[in-house]
Coordinates of C-alpha atoms in Angstrom, one line a residue:
M17 CA 13.5 25.6 24.6
P18 CA 14.6 22.0 25.6
K19 CA 17.3 20.5 23.4
R20 CA 18.3 16.8 23.2
Q21 CA 21.4 15.4 21.6
V22 CA 21.9 11.8 20.3
V23 CA 25.2 10.7 21.7
S24 CA 25.8 7.2 20.5
H25 CA 24.1 3.9 19.8
T26 CA 24.5 0.2 20.5
I27 CA 21.5 -1.1 18.7
D28 CA 21.6 -4.9 18.3
S29 CA 18.5 -6.7 17.1
P30 CA 16.0 -5.2 19.6
T31 CA 12.4 -6.3 20.2
V32 CA 9.9 -3.5 20.8
T33 CA 6.3 -3.4 21.9
V34 CA 4.9 0.0 20.9
P35 CA 2.0 1.7 22.9
G36 CA -1.5 1.8 21.6
S37 CA -2.5 3.9 18.6
K38 CA -3.5 7.5 19.3
Y39 CA -5.4 7.6 16.0
L40 CA -7.7 4.8 17.3
A41 CA -7.8 6.2 20.8
N42 CA -9.0 9.6 19.6
R43 CA -11.8 8.0 17.7
Y44 CA -12.8 5.7 20.5
I45 CA -12.8 8.5 23.1
A46 CA -15.1 10.7 20.9
L47 CA -17.5 7.8 20.3
A48 CA -17.5 6.7 23.9
A49 CA -18.6 10.3 24.8
I50 CA -21.8 9.9 22.8
A51 CA -22.4 6.2 23.5
T52 CA -24.9 4.9 26.1
G53 CA -23.3 3.2 29.0
T54 CA -19.6 2.9 30.1
T55 CA -16.8 2.1 27.7
R56 CA -13.6 0.6 28.8
L57 CA -10.4 1.4 26.8
S58 CA -7.2 -0.6 27.5
N59 CA -3.7 0.0 26.2
L60 CA -4.6 3.7 25.9
P61 CA -1.5 5.7 24.9
Q62 CA -0.5 8.2 27.6
N63 CA 0.4 11.5 25.9
D64 CA -0.7 15.1 25.8
D65 CA -3.2 14.6 23.0
I66 CA -5.0 11.9 24.8
E67 CA -5.0 13.8 28.1
A68 CA -6.6 16.8 26.2
A69 CA -9.2 14.5 24.6
L70 CA -10.3 13.0 27.9
E71 CA -10.4 16.4 29.5
A72 CA -12.5 17.7 26.6
I73 CA -15.2 15.1 26.8
S74 CA -15.3 15.5 30.6
Q75 CA -16.2 19.2 30.0
L76 CA -19.0 18.1 27.7
G77 CA -20.5 15.9 30.4
A78 CA -18.9 12.5 30.0
V79 CA -17.5 10.9 33.1
V80 CA -13.9 9.6 32.8
T81 CA -12.4 7.3 35.4
D82 CA -8.8 6.2 35.5
I83 CA -8.6 2.5 36.4
E84 CA -4.8 2.0 36.1
P85 CA -2.1 3.4 33.8
G86 CA -3.3 2.8 30.2
V87 CA -6.9 1.8 31.2
V88 CA -9.9 4.2 31.5
E89 CA -13.6 3.9 31.7
I90 CA -15.8 6.5 30.0
Q91 CA -19.5 6.9 30.9
G92 CA -21.2 8.6 27.9
I93 CA -22.9 12.0 28.1
T94 CA -26.4 11.7 29.5
H95 CA -27.5 15.4 29.4
Y96 CA -26.8 17.2 26.1
S97 CA -27.4 20.6 27.7
L98 CA -25.0 22.2 30.2
S99 CA -25.8 24.8 32.8
D100 CA -22.8 26.9 31.8
T101 CA -20.7 27.5 28.7
A102 CA -18.1 24.7 28.3
H103 CA -14.6 26.0 27.4
I104 CA -12.4 23.3 25.8
N105 CA -8.7 23.6 25.2
C106 CA -7.4 21.2 22.5
R107 CA -3.8 22.2 23.3
D108 CA -1.7 21.1 20.3
S109 CA -4.1 18.5 18.9
G110 CA -5.4 19.3 15.5
T111 CA -7.3 15.9 15.5
L112 CA -9.1 16.8 18.7
S113 CA -10.0 20.3 17.5
R114 CA -12.0 18.7 14.6
F115 CA -13.4 15.7 16.6
I116 CA -14.5 17.6 19.7
T117 CA -16.1 20.4 17.6
A118 CA -18.1 17.6 16.0
V119 CA -19.1 16.0 19.3
A120 CA -19.9 19.4 20.8
S121 CA -22.3 20.1 18.0
N122 CA -24.7 17.7 19.6
L123 CA -25.2 19.9 22.6
S124 CA -28.0 22.5 22.8
S125 CA -25.8 24.7 25.1
E126 CA -22.9 26.9 24.1
V127 CA -19.4 25.4 23.7
V128 CA -16.1 27.3 23.1
V129 CA -13.4 25.3 21.4
D130 CA -9.9 26.7 21.5
A131 CA -6.3 25.5 21.2
S132 CA -2.7 26.6 21.2
E133 CA -1.6 29.5 19.1
Q134 CA -0.1 27.1 16.6
M135 CA -3.3 25.2 16.2
R136 CA -5.3 28.4 15.8
Q137 CA -3.5 28.8 12.4
R138 CA -4.9 25.5 11.1
P139 CA -7.9 25.6 8.8
M140 CA -11.3 24.8 10.2
R141 CA -13.5 26.4 7.5
E142 CA -14.7 23.1 6.0
V143 CA -15.9 21.8 9.4
S144 CA -17.4 25.1 10.5
Q145 CA -19.4 25.6 7.2
S146 CA -20.5 22.0 7.1
L147 CA -21.9 22.3 10.7
R148 CA -23.7 25.5 9.8
D149 CA -25.3 23.7 6.8
L150 CA -26.4 21.0 9.2
G151 CA -28.1 23.5 11.6
V152 CA -25.4 24.3 14.1
S153 CA -24.6 27.9 15.1
V154 CA -20.8 28.4 14.5
D155 CA -19.3 31.8 14.9
S156 CA -15.9 31.4 13.2
N157 CA -13.8 29.5 10.6
R158 CA -10.8 29.4 12.9
L159 CA -10.2 28.6 16.5
P160 CA -11.4 29.8 18.9
I161 CA -14.9 28.7 17.8
T162 CA -18.1 29.2 19.7
L163 CA -20.9 26.8 18.6
K164 CA -24.3 25.7 19.7
G165 CA -26.3 22.8 18.5
P166 CA -28.0 20.4 18.3
I167 CA -27.1 19.2 14.9
K168 CA -30.2 18.9 12.7
G169 CA -28.9 16.7 9.8
G170 CA -29.7 17.1 6.1
E171 CA -27.4 17.3 3.0
V172 CA -24.0 18.9 3.0
E173 CA -21.1 19.2 0.5
L174 CA -17.6 18.7 2.0
D175 CA -14.2 19.3 0.4
T176 CA -11.9 16.6 1.7
S177 CA -8.9 17.5 -0.4
R178 CA -6.9 19.0 2.5
S179 CA -7.7 16.8 5.4
S180 CA -9.6 13.6 6.1
Q181 CA -10.2 14.8 9.7
Y182 CA -13.1 17.0 8.5
L183 CA -15.0 14.0 7.3
S184 CA -14.2 11.8 10.2
G185 CA -15.4 14.5 12.6
L186 CA -18.7 15.0 10.7
L187 CA -19.3 11.2 10.5
I188 CA -19.1 11.1 14.3
A189 CA -21.2 14.2 14.8
C190 CA -24.0 13.1 12.5
L191 CA -24.6 9.8 14.3
K192 CA -26.7 11.8 16.7
A193 CA -28.3 14.2 14.3
E194 CA -32.1 14.7 14.4
T195 CA -32.6 13.7 10.8
E196 CA -30.7 11.6 8.3
T197 CA -27.5 13.2 7.0
V198 CA -26.1 12.8 3.4
L199 CA -22.4 13.9 3.0
M200 CA -21.4 14.7 -0.6
L201 CA -17.7 14.7 -1.1
K202 CA -15.8 16.8 -3.5
G203 CA -12.1 17.0 -4.4
K204 CA -9.7 14.1 -4.0
T205 CA -10.1 12.7 -0.5
V206 CA -6.7 12.6 1.2
S207 CA -5.7 9.9 3.7
S208 CA -8.8 7.8 2.8
S209 CA -7.5 5.0 5.1
Y210 CA -8.2 7.2 8.0
I211 CA -11.8 7.4 7.0
Q212 CA -12.0 3.7 7.0
L213 CA -10.4 3.8 10.5
T214 CA -13.3 6.0 11.6
K215 CA -15.9 3.8 10.0
N216 CA -14.4 0.7 11.7
A217 CA -14.4 2.6 15.1
I218 CA -18.1 3.6 14.6
E219 CA -19.0 -0.1 13.9
K220 CA -17.4 -1.1 17.3
F221 CA -20.0 1.1 19.0
G222 CA -22.9 -0.3 16.9
G223 CA -23.1 2.8 14.6
V224 CA -23.9 2.7 10.9
V225 CA -22.5 4.7 8.0
E226 CA -23.8 3.8 4.6
E227 CA -21.7 4.2 1.5
V228 CA -24.0 5.3 -1.3
S229 CA -21.2 5.8 -3.7
S230 CA -17.5 6.7 -3.7
T231 CA -18.5 10.4 -3.3
Q232 CA -21.6 10.1 -1.1
L233 CA -22.1 8.8 2.4
K234 CA -25.4 8.5 4.3
V235 CA -25.6 8.6 8.2
P236 CA -29.0 7.4 9.6
A237 CA -30.5 9.7 12.2
N238 CA -30.3 9.6 16.0
Q239 CA -28.3 6.4 16.4
Q240 CA -28.1 4.8 19.8
L241 CA -24.4 3.9 20.2
K242 CA -23.6 1.2 22.7
A243 CA -20.6 1.2 25.1
A244 CA -17.7 -1.1 24.2
D245 CA -14.7 -2.9 25.8
I246 CA -11.7 -2.2 23.5
N247 CA -8.0 -3.1 23.7
I248 CA -6.3 -0.6 21.5
A249 CA -3.9 -1.9 18.9
S250 CA -0.3 -0.7 18.8
D251 CA 0.4 2.6 17.0
V252 CA 1.7 1.8 13.5
V253 CA 3.2 5.3 13.0
S254 CA 5.3 5.0 16.2
S255 CA 6.4 1.6 15.0
S256 CA 8.0 3.3 12.0
Y257 CA 10.8 4.9 14.1
F258 CA 12.0 1.6 15.3
M259 CA 11.9 0.1 11.8
A260 CA 14.1 3.0 10.6
A261 CA 16.4 2.7 13.7
G262 CA 17.1 -1.0 12.9
L263 CA 17.9 -0.2 9.2
L264 CA 20.1 2.8 10.0
A265 CA 22.0 0.7 12.5
E266 CA 22.3 -2.0 9.9
T267 CA 20.8 -4.7 12.2
S268 CA 17.3 -6.2 12.7
V269 CA 14.3 -5.2 14.7
T270 CA 11.2 -7.2 15.9
L271 CA 7.9 -5.4 16.6
N272 CA 5.4 -7.1 18.8
A273 CA 1.6 -6.7 18.6
F274 CA 1.8 -5.1 15.1
D275 CA -1.6 -4.3 13.6
F276 CA -1.2 -5.9 10.1
D277 CA -5.0 -5.6 9.5
S278 CA -5.2 -1.9 10.2
P279 CA -6.8 0.1 7.4
Q280 CA -4.4 3.0 8.3
G281 CA -2.1 3.4 5.4
E282 CA 1.0 3.7 7.7
S283 CA 0.6 0.0 8.6
K284 CA 2.0 -0.8 5.2
F285 CA 5.2 1.3 5.7
Y286 CA 7.2 -1.9 6.0
Q287 CA 6.3 -2.7 2.4
V288 CA 7.9 0.6 1.3
L289 CA 11.0 -0.4 3.2
E290 CA 10.9 -3.8 1.6
K291 CA 11.0 -2.2 -1.9
M292 CA 14.0 -0.2 -0.7
G293 CA 15.9 -3.4 0.1
A294 CA 14.9 -4.3 3.7
A295 CA 14.1 -8.0 4.5
V296 CA 10.7 -8.5 6.0
E297 CA 9.0 -11.4 7.7
R298 CA 5.6 -11.8 9.4
H299 CA 5.0 -14.1 12.3
D300 CA 1.4 -13.9 13.6
S301 CA 1.3 -10.4 15.2
Q302 CA 5.1 -9.9 15.0
L303 CA 6.9 -8.0 12.3
F304 CA 10.6 -8.8 11.8
L305 CA 12.6 -6.4 9.7
S306 CA 16.3 -6.6 8.9
Y307 CA 19.1 -4.9 7.0
Q308 CA 20.5 -7.0 4.2
R309 CA 22.2 -4.4 2.0
P310 CA 22.3 -0.6 1.5
L311 CA 18.8 0.7 0.8
S312 CA 18.0 2.0 -2.6
G313 CA 15.9 5.1 -3.5
I314 CA 12.4 4.6 -4.9
T315 CA 9.5 6.6 -6.3
V316 CA 6.5 6.2 -4.0
D317 CA 3.0 7.7 -3.5
M318 CA 2.7 8.4 0.2
G319 CA -0.8 10.0 0.0
D320 CA -2.3 7.2 2.2
M321 CA 0.6 7.2 4.8
P322 CA 1.4 10.8 5.4
D323 CA 2.6 10.6 9.0
V324 CA 5.6 8.4 8.1
V325 CA 6.9 10.7 5.4
P326 CA 9.4 12.3 7.8
T327 CA 10.7 8.8 8.8
L328 CA 11.1 7.9 5.1
V329 CA 12.9 11.2 4.2
V330 CA 15.5 10.5 7.0
L331 CA 16.1 7.0 5.7
A332 CA 16.3 8.2 2.1
M333 CA 19.1 10.6 3.1
F334 CA 21.3 7.4 3.7
A335 CA 20.0 5.4 0.8
Q336 CA 21.7 4.9 -2.6
G337 CA 20.2 7.0 -5.4
E338 CA 17.2 9.2 -5.4
T339 CA 13.9 8.8 -3.5
H340 CA 10.9 10.7 -5.0
I341 CA 7.9 11.0 -2.6
T342 CA 4.6 12.1 -4.2
N343 CA 1.0 13.0 -3.4
I344 CA 1.7 14.7 -0.1
A345 CA 0.2 18.2 -0.4
H346 CA -1.9 17.7 2.7
L347 CA 1.4 17.6 4.8
A348 CA 1.4 21.4 4.7
F349 CA -1.5 21.4 7.1
K350 CA 0.0 19.2 9.9
E351 CA 1.5 20.4 13.2
S352 CA 4.1 22.1 11.1
N353 CA 4.3 22.5 7.3
R354 CA 5.7 19.0 7.0
I355 CA 7.0 19.6 3.5
V356 CA 8.8 22.9 3.9
D357 CA 9.9 22.6 7.6
L358 CA 11.1 19.0 7.2
C359 CA 13.2 19.7 4.1
D360 CA 14.6 23.1 5.1
E361 CA 15.8 21.7 8.5
L362 CA 17.4 18.6 7.0
N363 CA 19.2 20.7 4.3
K364 CA 21.0 22.4 7.2
L365 CA 23.0 19.2 7.5
G366 CA 24.1 19.4 3.8
A367 CA 21.4 17.0 2.6
N368 CA 20.3 17.4 -1.0
I369 CA 16.5 17.6 -0.7
D370 CA 14.2 19.5 -3.1
Y371 CA 10.4 19.9 -2.7
D372 CA 7.3 21.5 -4.2
E373 CA 3.8 21.8 -2.9
D374 CA 3.0 18.1 -3.5
S375 CA 6.3 16.2 -3.5
I376 CA 9.8 15.7 -2.0
R377 CA 12.9 14.5 -3.8
V378 CA 15.8 13.2 -1.8
K379 CA 19.3 12.5 -3.2
G380 CA 20.9 10.0 -0.9
G381 CA 24.5 9.5 0.0
Q382 CA 25.4 13.2 0.6
T383 CA 28.2 14.2 2.9
L384 CA 26.5 15.5 6.1
S385 CA 27.8 17.7 8.8
L386 CA 26.4 18.3 12.3
A387 CA 23.9 21.1 12.9
E388 CA 21.1 21.9 15.4
L389 CA 17.7 20.9 13.9
S390 CA 14.4 22.4 15.2
S391 CA 11.4 20.2 15.6
C392 CA 9.3 23.2 14.6
H393 CA 7.2 22.1 17.6
D394 CA 6.2 19.0 15.6
H395 CA 6.4 15.6 17.3
R396 CA 6.9 13.8 14.0
L397 CA 9.9 15.9 13.1
A398 CA 11.4 15.6 16.6
M399 CA 11.2 11.8 16.5
S400 CA 12.5 11.4 13.0
F401 CA 15.4 13.8 13.4
A402 CA 16.6 11.9 16.4
L403 CA 17.2 8.8 14.2
I404 CA 19.8 10.7 12.2
G405 CA 22.0 10.5 15.3
I406 CA 22.4 6.7 14.7
K407 CA 24.5 7.7 11.6
L408 CA 25.6 11.1 12.8
P409 CA 26.3 11.1 16.5
G410 CA 26.1 14.5 18.1
I411 CA 23.0 15.7 16.2
T412 CA 20.9 18.0 18.4
I413 CA 17.2 18.6 18.2
T414 CA 15.7 21.8 19.7
D415 CA 12.2 21.9 21.0
A416 CA 12.6 18.2 21.7
Q417 CA 9.7 18.1 24.2
A418 CA 7.4 18.1 21.1
V419 CA 7.4 14.3 21.4
E420 CA 5.1 14.6 24.4
K421 CA 2.2 15.2 22.0
S422 CA 2.0 11.6 20.9
F423 CA 4.9 9.6 22.5
P424 CA 6.2 11.1 25.7
R425 CA 8.2 8.0 26.5
Y426 CA 10.0 8.1 23.1
W427 CA 13.4 8.9 24.6
E428 CA 13.0 6.1 27.1
F429 CA 12.1 3.7 24.3
L430 CA 15.2 4.8 22.3
Q431 CA 17.3 4.2 25.4
Q432 CA 15.8 0.6 25.7
I433 CA 16.9 -0.3 22.1
G434 CA 20.4 1.2 22.6
V435 CA 20.2 4.8 21.5
E436 CA 21.8 7.1 24.0
T437 CA 20.5 10.7 24.2
Q438 CA 21.1 13.5 26.7
V439 CA 19.4 16.8 27.5
V440 CA 21.5 19.7 26.5
A441 CA 21.5 22.7 28.9
T442 CA 20.4 26.0 27.3
A443 CA 21.6 29.4 28.3
S444 CA 19.1 31.1 30.7

């Protein structure tokens, strides 16, 4: 299991341009697969999740052409019936497992959707049952799933209290349904900004989702999506690591091509840091963030920006006072249990972090000591834990290759801003 150690840092007011958003890319890839014509995607992030997504739509009949690094063209599916059963491996991508199951529901031939052993543990019941209600044959509520469409449409009730990906996947699936679809939402919808991200992506391809009420969405039948030419905005979650790095090093950082207008909740993370005491300036598409004084603990609802919670917890360990993070129950269903695993690992350092099923409480300013931290095969934990090395040189992260899921060049980017890391040899 690869280990990486943070050796030292010389961070001094770096400027960073972060690769394109994998959240946007995943949506654009799924929509391009069911659009008519050839879609061109530029600034496409290069990581394992995106490779898996491109491979998956190819197996469903889309044609993917690599133009140059970070640029692909996708010709949409022309025949929604395959001669043989398609076997799709989502690898470690929970997002893809939901989205590709939705796209595959449009095919009249059999498709098997599978993933890594870890992803097989993640819930799929809401997606599976909803697709059954809409006329798709689905054999299981967990991966691997064998399904056969086409999707008919109709009315379906969906519990969105655990993950917004269920709803995003269904919105994409139902664009090609044979009849109109009405989605009735129950429970408190988590990560609602990601739903808006999906709606915006659908609009780029000429698709329509009608909001009947706050709990009811209508998707017109058999929509003819049109190919698009899209330059993908920088990833706002990946940006969070460089914001935190600048503050931990007590310097400033400038982020280029920052997507201030993104509906994704994580795009407002800099506002959380501002409340903690960071100085923030906006210049067109540049975000300038600087350390002015020790950060202060705050109480904050992170329900709409779940993927930056690990970054915030790491910062909170070095802030003054207590930070209370609320409305995060859905973090239990990520690549790891991002409440339990995150806190238990950090407490190995001597941190004082308490948690329950919906919140985390961090008491800053504790005396920390070196320990090996496991990423728990979670890219967000691996990247956040590495930042601790700015304050605690010598910190070691096991299963460090987890960053390849979303940001395979992460260690290279840290090197560019002045954070030195090294691979630690493991006993064979």
